[in-house]
Amino acid sequence: MSTTTLPSSTRRRFLARAATAAVLATALAACGSGGGSAPAAGGSGGGDKLTMGFAQVGAESGWRTANTKSIQESAAKAGVDLKFSDAQQKQENQIKAIRSYIQQKVDIIAFSPVVETGWDAVLLEAKRANIPVILTDRAIDSPDTSLYKTFLGSDFTVEGKKAGEWLVQKYQGKTDPVAIVELQGTTGAAPAIDRKEGFAEATKVAPNLKVVASQTGDFTRSGGKQVMEAFLKSQPKIDVVYAHNDDMALGAIEAIEAAGKVPGKDITIISVDAVKDGMTALAAGKINYIVECNPLLGPQLMDLAKKVKAGQEVPKRVLTEETTFDQAKAAEALPSRQY
Ligand code: GZL
């Protein structure tokens, strides 16, 4: 087992590249043969109805609601017997749920780890019970990649880079100092760590772009509002808000308007997710740019679960497709937006 101690986001980036090749290879191989290892043991064994235990993070944001809906609807459509739990953003609740799925001898365990670390022990218990695990949405930071079959989700570092690159472009050729405040996601969560890293990476080419304050709003609207109220009091000048998700951006908008300023004009706002409420604010000019993070992971999750149960090889990393939106593109996309 590889015990490289690369930083988690570097390791995930490596896995992302390796898996892109694997995805292509797997697609080609699947056309040619039904090869693969023996069917996954554990769980209800040979029964044709697949039972999945899913431990969800919580219901903290519009993104999470859309993600839960996608998983539940896809399970019903795929004939998967879904056991579902909401951890209210607490790791101990997710661990409890995973343990109960192990006792119930489900066929597959899938979950979105609320934070990157602290999973090895419970995932080792699943491994010893011969129950395969699929990571969705967020990754874990562990050198033991045998603890899960595959990780299906976005590249959050790329999302942060896209946000930073747009800002660098906006201030191209300008040298005046630009004061940025950052609303971070949940402390220790992969999207929070990587979106911060990617944004910093992209903006370091423009030394006048400075993050003058950065604090977690825990991915919630109320958290974003409270932190933005504090920033408005403590910072002499704020030119830009970089929010790790739309819910915190929408909370920041409430605080900015209460302070008598015009969001999207007096203060530029960049966000991530592109859920309907965020896109509505973007189309209305209160947000300036949103990097999409696709929550509709249900269909791919069910497909991967069936392949794992049948003993087929699956790529270690499956990346989700996503784009970016400016105000004009948001107005066009809104009418047909699924989430
Ligand atoms: C990202 C996901 C994040 C969203 C937030 O894949 O884990 O968690 O960006 C959500 O809206 O709360």
Short mmCIF file of N, CA and C in Angstrom, two decimals, residues 9 16 25 47 84 86 105 111 149 170 200 212 232 304:
data_model
loop_
_atom_site.label_atom_id
_atom_site.label_comp_id
_atom_site.label_asym_id
_atom_site.label_seq_id
_atom_site.Cartn_x
_atom_site.Cartn_y
_atom_site.Cartn_z
N SER A 9 -4.18 17.63 -0.79
CA SER A 9 -4.71 18.17 -2.06
C SER A 9 -3.78 17.76 -3.20
N ALA A 16 -6.56 12.56 -9.24
CA ALA A 16 -7.45 13.08 -10.29
C ALA A 16 -6.85 12.79 -11.65
N ALA A 25 -9.48 4.43 -19.76
CA ALA A 25 -9.10 3.01 -19.92
C ALA A 25 -10.29 2.13 -19.58
N GLY A 47 -27.85 -11.45 -3.35
CA GLY A 47 -29.19 -10.95 -3.68
C GLY A 47 -29.10 -9.88 -4.75
N PHE A 84 -30.51 6.03 4.68
CA PHE A 84 -29.95 7.38 4.58
C PHE A 84 -29.91 8.03 5.96
N ASP A 86 -28.62 11.79 8.16
CA ASP A 86 -28.18 13.19 8.10
C ASP A 86 -27.39 13.45 9.38
N LYS A 105 -25.10 -5.05 7.77
CA LYS A 105 -24.51 -5.81 6.65
C LYS A 105 -25.02 -5.32 5.29
N PHE A 111 -20.49 7.79 1.49
CA PHE A 111 -20.67 8.98 2.34
C PHE A 111 -19.83 10.14 1.83
N LYS A 149 -13.24 2.40 -2.44
CA LYS A 149 -13.12 1.89 -3.81
C LYS A 149 -12.87 3.02 -4.79
N LYS A 170 -10.13 40.48 -13.80
CA LYS A 170 -10.92 41.69 -13.56
C LYS A 170 -10.02 42.88 -13.23
N ALA A 200 -5.68 31.10 -3.55
CA ALA A 200 -4.39 31.72 -3.20
C ALA A 200 -3.37 31.49 -4.32
N VAL A 212 -7.33 40.18 3.19
CA VAL A 212 -7.06 40.91 4.45
C VAL A 212 -7.74 40.25 5.65
N LEU A 232 -17.23 43.81 8.11
CA LEU A 232 -17.61 45.20 7.76
C LEU A 232 -17.26 46.15 8.90
N LEU A 304 -21.74 3.38 -10.11
CA LEU A 304 -20.49 2.89 -9.51
C LEU A 304 -20.78 1.80 -8.48
#
